[in-house]
mmCIF file of C-alpha atoms in Angstrom:
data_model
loop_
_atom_site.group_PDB
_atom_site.id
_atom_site.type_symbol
_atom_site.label_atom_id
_atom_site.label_comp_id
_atom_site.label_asym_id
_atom_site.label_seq_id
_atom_site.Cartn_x
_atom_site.Cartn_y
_atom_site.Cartn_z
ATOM 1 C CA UNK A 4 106.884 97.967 91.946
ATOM 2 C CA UNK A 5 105.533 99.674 94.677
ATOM 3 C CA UNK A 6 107.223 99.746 98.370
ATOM 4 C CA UNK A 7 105.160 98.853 100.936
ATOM 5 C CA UNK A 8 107.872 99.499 104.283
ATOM 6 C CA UNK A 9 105.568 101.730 105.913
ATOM 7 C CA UNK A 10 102.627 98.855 106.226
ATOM 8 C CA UNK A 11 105.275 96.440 107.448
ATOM 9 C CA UNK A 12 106.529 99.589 109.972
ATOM 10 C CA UNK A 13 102.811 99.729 111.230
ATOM 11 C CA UNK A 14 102.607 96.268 112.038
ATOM 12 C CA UNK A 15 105.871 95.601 113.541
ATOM 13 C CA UNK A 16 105.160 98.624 115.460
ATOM 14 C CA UNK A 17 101.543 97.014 116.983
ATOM 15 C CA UNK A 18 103.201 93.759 117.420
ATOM 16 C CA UNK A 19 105.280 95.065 120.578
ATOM 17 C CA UNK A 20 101.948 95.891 121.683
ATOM 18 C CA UNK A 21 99.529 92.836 120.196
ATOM 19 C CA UNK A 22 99.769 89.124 119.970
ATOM 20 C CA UNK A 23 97.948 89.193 116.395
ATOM 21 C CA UNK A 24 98.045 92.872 114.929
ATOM 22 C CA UNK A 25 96.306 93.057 111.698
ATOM 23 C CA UNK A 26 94.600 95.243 109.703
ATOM 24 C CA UNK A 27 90.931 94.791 108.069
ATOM 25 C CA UNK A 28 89.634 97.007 105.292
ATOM 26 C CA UNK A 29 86.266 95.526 104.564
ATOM 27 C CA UNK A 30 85.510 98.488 101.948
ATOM 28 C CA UNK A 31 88.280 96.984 99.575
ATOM 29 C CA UNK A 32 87.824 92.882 101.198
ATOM 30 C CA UNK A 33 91.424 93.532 102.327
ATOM 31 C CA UNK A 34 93.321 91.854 105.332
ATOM 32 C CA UNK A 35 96.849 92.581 106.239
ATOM 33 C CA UNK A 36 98.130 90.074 109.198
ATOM 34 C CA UNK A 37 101.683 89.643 110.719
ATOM 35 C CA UNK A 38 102.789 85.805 110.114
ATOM 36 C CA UNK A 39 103.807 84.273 113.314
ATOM 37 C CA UNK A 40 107.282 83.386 114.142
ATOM 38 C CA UNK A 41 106.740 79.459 112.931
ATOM 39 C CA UNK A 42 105.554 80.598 109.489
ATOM 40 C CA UNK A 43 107.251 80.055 106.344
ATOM 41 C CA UNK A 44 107.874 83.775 106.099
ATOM 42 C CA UNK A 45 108.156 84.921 109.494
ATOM 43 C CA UNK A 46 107.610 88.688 110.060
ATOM 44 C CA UNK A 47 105.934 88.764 106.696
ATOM 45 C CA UNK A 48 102.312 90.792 106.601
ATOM 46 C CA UNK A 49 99.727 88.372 105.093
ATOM 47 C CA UNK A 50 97.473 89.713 102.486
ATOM 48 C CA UNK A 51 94.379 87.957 101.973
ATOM 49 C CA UNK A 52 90.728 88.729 101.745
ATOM 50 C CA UNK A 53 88.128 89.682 104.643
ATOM 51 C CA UNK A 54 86.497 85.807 104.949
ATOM 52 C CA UNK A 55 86.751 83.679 108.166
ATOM 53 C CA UNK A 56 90.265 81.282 109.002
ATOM 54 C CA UNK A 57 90.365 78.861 105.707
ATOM 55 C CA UNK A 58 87.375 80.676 103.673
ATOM 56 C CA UNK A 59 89.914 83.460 102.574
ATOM 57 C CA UNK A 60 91.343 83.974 99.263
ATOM 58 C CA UNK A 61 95.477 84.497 99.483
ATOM 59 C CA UNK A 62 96.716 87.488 97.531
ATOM 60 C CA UNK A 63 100.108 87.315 98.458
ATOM 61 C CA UNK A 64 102.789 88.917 100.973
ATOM 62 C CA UNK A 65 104.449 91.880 101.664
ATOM 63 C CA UNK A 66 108.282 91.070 102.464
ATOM 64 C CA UNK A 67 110.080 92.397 105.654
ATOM 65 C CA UNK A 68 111.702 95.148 102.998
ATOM 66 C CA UNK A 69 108.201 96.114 101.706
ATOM 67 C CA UNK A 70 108.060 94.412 98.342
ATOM 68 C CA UNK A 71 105.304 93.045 97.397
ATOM 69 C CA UNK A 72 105.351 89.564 95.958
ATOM 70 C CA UNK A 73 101.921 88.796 94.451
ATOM 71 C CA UNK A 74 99.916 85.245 94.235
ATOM 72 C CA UNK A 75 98.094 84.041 91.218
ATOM 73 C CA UNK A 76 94.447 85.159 93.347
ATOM 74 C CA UNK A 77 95.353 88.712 93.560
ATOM 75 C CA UNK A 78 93.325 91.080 91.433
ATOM 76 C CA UNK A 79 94.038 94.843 90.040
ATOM 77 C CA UNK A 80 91.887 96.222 92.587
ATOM 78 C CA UNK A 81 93.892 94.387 95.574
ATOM 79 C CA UNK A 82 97.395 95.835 93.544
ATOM 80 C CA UNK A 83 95.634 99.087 93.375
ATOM 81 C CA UNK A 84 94.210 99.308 96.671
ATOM 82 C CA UNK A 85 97.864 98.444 97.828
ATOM 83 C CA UNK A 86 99.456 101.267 95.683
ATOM 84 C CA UNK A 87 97.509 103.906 97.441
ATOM 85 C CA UNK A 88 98.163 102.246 101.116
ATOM 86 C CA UNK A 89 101.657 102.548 100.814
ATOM 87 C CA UNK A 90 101.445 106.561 98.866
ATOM 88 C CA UNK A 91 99.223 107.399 102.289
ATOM 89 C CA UNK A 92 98.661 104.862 104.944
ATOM 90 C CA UNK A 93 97.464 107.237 106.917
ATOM 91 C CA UNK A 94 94.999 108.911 104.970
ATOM 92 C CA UNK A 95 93.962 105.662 103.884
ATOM 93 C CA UNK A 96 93.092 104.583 107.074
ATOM 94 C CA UNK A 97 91.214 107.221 108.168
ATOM 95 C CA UNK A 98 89.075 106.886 105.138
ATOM 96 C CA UNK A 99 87.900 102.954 105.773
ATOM 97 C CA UNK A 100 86.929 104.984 109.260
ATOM 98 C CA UNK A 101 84.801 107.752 107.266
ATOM 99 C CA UNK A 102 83.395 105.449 104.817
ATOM 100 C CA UNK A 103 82.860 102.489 107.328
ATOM 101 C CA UNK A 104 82.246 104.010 110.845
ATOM 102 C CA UNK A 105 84.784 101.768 112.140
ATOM 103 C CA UNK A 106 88.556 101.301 113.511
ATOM 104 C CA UNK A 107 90.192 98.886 110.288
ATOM 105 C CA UNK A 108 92.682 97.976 113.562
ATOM 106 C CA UNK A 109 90.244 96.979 116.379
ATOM 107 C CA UNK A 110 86.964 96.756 114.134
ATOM 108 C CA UNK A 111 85.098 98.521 116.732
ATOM 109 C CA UNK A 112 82.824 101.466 115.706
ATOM 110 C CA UNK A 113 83.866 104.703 116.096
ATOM 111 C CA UNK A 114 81.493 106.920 118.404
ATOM 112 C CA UNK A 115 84.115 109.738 120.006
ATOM 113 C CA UNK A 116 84.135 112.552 117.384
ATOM 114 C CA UNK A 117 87.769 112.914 117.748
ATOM 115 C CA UNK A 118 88.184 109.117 116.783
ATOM 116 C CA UNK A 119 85.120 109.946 113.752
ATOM 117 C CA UNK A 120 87.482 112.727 112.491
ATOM 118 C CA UNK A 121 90.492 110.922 112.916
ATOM 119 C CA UNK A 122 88.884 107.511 111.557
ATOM 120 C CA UNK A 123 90.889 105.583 114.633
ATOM 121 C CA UNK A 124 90.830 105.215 118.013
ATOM 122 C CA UNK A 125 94.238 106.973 120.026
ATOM 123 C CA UNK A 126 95.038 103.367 121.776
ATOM 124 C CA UNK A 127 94.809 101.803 118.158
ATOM 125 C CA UNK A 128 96.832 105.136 116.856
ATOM 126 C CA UNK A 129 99.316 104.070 119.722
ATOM 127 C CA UNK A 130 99.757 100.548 119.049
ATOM 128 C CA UNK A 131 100.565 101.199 115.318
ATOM 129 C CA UNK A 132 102.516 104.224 115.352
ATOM 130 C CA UNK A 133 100.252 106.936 113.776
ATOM 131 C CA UNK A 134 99.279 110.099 115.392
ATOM 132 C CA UNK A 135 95.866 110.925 116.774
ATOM 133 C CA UNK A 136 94.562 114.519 116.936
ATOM 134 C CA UNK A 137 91.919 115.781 114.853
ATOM 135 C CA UNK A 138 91.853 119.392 112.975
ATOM 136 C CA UNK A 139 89.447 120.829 115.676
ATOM 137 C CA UNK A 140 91.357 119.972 118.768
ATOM 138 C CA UNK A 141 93.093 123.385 119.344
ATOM 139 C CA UNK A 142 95.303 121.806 121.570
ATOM 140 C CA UNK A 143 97.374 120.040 119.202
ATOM 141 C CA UNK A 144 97.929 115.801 119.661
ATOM 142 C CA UNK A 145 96.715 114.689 122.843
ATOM 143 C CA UNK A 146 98.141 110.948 124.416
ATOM 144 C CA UNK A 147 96.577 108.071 126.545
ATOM 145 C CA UNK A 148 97.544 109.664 129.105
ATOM 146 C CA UNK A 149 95.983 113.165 128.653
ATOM 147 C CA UNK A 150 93.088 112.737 125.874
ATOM 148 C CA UNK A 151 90.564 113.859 127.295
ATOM 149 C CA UNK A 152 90.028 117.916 127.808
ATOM 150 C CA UNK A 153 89.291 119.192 131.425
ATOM 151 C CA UNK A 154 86.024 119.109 132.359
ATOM 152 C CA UNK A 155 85.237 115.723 130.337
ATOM 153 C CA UNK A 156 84.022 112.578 131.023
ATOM 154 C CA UNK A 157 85.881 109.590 129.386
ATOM 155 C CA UNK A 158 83.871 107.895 127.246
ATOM 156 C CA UNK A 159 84.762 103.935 126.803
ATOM 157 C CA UNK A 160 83.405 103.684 123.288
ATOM 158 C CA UNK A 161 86.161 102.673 121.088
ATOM 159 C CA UNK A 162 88.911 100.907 122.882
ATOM 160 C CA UNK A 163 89.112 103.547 125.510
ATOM 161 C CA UNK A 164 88.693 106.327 122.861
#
């Protein structure tokens, strides 16, 4: 069985920061969601597919301690697609940015070309606990705070990125 703690660590991690963190990966028809505080598994992340509120298929739940228990919908691909989120969230991430052009956490498209390298946006890197500086930013990680380079603009593209 694979562990899936660092998923649940991301989204416990955006939930200090979001009412509803989730986590869309429309390449692989993937949603991860927190369940609320009145749901039978409280804390729990919700896997399902990509369709609207009652259209979506339920492929089962990742437990608070990262197991994964499976419903009779889920299909290899979903098991496999989860087997390489939890080797490399991270790098799996960033690739739904490459191949997609857009944040899997905010679902806006990524313009910046720090956020297009990265395959995030820094407030959505913030929010879930990943780091946010690309290869060719000789500076090294760069914050909220201090993102943007003297001598340039901020560019409100991609959730301030």
């Amino acid at each position: 069985t694979v562990n899936l703690k660092s998923v649940v660590d991301m989204l416990t991690a955006a939930k200090a920061h979001l009412k509803w963190p989730k986590i869309r990966f429309e390449d692989a028809n993937v949603r991860l969601s927190v369940a609320g505080d009145r749901a039978k598994f409280p804390g729990s992340i919700n896997v399902t597919s990509n369709a609207g509120y009652g259209e979506s298929i339920f492929y089962g739940r990742i437990q608070i301690d990262g197991t994964f228990q499976a419903a009779r919908a889920v299909t290899t691909e979903v098991e496999t697609f989860l087997t390489g989120l939890a080797a490399d969230p991270q790098g799996v991430v960033r690739q739904h940015g490459h191949d997609t052009g857009n944040c899997c956490f905010c679902h806006k498209t990524l313009t910046d070309p720090r956020s297009v390298e990265v395959g995030y946006g820094p407030v959505c890197a913030g929010h879930f606990g990943l780091p946010h500086y690309p290869k060719h930013d000789v500076k090294g990680p760069y914050h909220e705070k201090n993102r943007y380079p003297q001598g340039h603009q901020q560019q409100r593209t991609h959730a301030g990125s």
